[in-house]
Short mmCIF file of C-alpha atoms in Angstrom, two decimals:
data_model
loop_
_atom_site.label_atom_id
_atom_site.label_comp_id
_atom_site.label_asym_id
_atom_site.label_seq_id
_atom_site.Cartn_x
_atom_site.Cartn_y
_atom_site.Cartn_z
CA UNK M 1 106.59 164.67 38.11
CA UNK M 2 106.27 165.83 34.11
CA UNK M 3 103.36 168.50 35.60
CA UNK M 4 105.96 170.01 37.73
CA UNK M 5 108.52 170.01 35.07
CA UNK M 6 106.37 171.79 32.58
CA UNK M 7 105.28 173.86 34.95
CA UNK M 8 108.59 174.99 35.88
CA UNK M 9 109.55 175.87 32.16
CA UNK M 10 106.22 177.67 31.73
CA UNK M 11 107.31 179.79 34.52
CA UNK M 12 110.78 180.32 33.37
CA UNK M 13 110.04 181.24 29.84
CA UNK M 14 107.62 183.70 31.71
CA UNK M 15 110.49 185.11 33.62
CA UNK M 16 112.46 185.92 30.76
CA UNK M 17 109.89 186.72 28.52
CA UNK M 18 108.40 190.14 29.70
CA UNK M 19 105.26 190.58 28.14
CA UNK M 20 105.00 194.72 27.85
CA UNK M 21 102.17 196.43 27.44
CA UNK M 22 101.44 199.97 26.38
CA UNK M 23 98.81 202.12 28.42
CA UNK M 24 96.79 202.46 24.87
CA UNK M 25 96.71 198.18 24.56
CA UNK M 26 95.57 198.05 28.20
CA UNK M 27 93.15 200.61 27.71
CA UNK M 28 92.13 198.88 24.52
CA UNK M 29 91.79 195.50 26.36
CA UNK M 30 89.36 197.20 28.91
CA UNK M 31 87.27 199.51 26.74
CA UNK M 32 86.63 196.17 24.60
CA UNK M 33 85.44 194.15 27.98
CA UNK M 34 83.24 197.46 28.63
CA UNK M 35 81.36 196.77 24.93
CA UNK M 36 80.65 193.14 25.64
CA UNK M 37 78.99 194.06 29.40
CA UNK M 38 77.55 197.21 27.92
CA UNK M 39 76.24 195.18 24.94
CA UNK M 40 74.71 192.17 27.43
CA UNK M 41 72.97 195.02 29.49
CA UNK M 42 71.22 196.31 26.97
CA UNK M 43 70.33 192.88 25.94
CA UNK M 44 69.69 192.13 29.34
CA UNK M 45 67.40 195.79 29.83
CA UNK M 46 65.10 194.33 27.22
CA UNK M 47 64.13 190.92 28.83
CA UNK M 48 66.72 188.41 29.67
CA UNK M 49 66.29 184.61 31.13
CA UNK M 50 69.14 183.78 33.49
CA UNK M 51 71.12 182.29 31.21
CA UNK M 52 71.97 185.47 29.26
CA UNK M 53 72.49 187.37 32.68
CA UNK M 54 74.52 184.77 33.83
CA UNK M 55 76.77 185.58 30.79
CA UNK M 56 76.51 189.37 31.50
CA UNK M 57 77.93 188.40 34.64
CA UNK M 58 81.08 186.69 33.38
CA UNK M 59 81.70 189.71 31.22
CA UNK M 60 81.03 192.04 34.16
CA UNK M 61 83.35 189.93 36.13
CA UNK M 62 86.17 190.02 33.47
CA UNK M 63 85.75 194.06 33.42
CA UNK M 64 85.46 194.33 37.09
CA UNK M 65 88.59 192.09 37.63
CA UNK M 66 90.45 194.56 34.69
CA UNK M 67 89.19 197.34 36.72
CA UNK M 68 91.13 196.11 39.38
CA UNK M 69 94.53 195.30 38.15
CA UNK M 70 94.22 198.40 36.27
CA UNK M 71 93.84 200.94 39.35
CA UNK M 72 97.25 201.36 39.73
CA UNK M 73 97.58 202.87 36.38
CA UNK M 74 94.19 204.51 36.71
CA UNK M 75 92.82 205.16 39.83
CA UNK M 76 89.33 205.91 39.41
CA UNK M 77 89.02 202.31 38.26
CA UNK M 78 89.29 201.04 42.24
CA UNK M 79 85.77 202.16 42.51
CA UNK M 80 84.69 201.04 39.40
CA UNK M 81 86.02 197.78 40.68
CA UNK M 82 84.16 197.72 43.57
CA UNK M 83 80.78 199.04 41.56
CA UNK M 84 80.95 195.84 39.33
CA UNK M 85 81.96 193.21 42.20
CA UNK M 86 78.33 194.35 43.64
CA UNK M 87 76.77 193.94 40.47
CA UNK M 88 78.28 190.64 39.42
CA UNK M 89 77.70 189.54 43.65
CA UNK M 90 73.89 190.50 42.50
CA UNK M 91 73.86 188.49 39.44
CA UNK M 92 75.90 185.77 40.91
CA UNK M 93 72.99 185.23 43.92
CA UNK M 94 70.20 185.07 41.01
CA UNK M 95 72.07 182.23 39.32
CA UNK M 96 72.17 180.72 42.62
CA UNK M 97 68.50 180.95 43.26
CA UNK M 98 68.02 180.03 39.33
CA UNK M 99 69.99 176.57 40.22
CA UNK M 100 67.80 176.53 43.33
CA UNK M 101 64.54 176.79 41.43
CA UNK M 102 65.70 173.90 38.74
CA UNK M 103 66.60 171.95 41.41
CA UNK M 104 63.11 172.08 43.51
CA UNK M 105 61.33 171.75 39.91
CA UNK M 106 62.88 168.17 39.34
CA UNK M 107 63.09 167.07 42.63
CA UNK M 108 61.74 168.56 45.82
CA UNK M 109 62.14 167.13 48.74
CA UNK M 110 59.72 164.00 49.66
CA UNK M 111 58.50 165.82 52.96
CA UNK M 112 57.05 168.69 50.99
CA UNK M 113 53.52 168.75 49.66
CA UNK M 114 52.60 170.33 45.99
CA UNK M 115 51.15 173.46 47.96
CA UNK M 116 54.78 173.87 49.92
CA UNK M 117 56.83 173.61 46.91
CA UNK M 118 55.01 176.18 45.11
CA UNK M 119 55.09 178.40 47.75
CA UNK M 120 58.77 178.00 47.87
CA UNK M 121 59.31 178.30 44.37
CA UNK M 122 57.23 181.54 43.92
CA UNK M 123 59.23 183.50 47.13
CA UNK M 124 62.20 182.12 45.21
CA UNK M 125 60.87 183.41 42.07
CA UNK M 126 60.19 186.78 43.57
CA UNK M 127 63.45 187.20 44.99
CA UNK M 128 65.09 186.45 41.82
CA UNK M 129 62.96 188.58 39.92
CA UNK M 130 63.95 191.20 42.90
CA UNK M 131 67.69 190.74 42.22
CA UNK M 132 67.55 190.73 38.25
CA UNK M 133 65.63 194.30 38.32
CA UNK M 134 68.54 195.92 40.92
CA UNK M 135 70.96 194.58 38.52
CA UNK M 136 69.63 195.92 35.55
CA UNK M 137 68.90 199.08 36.87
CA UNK M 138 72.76 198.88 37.96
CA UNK M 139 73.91 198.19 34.76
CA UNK M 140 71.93 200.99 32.77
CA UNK M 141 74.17 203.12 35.19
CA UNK M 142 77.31 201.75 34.83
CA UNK M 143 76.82 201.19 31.62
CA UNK M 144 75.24 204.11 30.00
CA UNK M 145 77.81 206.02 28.25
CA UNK M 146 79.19 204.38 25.31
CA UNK M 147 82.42 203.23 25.53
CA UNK M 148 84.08 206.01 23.04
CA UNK M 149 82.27 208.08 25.91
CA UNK M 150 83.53 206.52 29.05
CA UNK M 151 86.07 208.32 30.88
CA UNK M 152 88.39 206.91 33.82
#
């Protein structure tokens, strides 16, 4: 089919194409994912609804997953990997229970009284409230130094 074609000459120009580069660009590339998480945890540390820490978790993500194609060049970065896939698995469960929340808010199930569903939604509530303070409490570690600071 065409998709296959194009696909194939996207790969081939790839092939022949090295993209190269330097440890200072990589480390560029990184230290400016570091400023956008560090920037959202700040934001984040201040009061955040969970659509700003679901952003700071796509930016933790992006660093995290840097982190990890990076440790070959710089080792230290395998646990730095690992430190932000727990932090962006934390964030990623409060968006979950956010979703959760939104839907039992519009709809709850028919076999539920009133007095069920707010049960529910406060223990969901809590949790997420639970989850959002061990993240940011996470990120004021990770994050702390500035990034002209950071060393790994």
């Amino acid at each position: 089919s065409a998709s296959l074609q194009a696909l194939s000459a996207v790969r081939a120009s790839f092939q022949t194409h090295k993209l190269v580069l330097t440890p200072d660009q990589l480390k560029a590339a990184l230290l400016r994912r570091y400023r956008k998480a560090r920037k959202l945890a700040k934001r984040c540390a201040q009061g955040a609804d969970a659509e700003t820490l679901h952003d700071w978790r796509k930016h933790i993500k992006y660093h995290g997953l840097q982190c990890e194609a990076l440790a070959p060049l710089w080792p230290s970065l395998k646990q730095r990997h690992r430190q932000m896939r727990r932090l962006w698995t934390l964030l990623g469960d409060h968006q979950d229970l956010h979703e959760l929340v939104q839907i039992m808010e519009g709809k709850a199930p028919a076999q539920l009284d009133a007095a069920e569903v707010e049960s529910m939604l406060a223990l969901l509530r809590s949790r997420q409230h639970s989850l959002a303070r061990r993240a940011i409490g996470a990120g004021e570690t990770h994050f702390a130094q500035t990034a002209k600071h950071w060393q790994f």
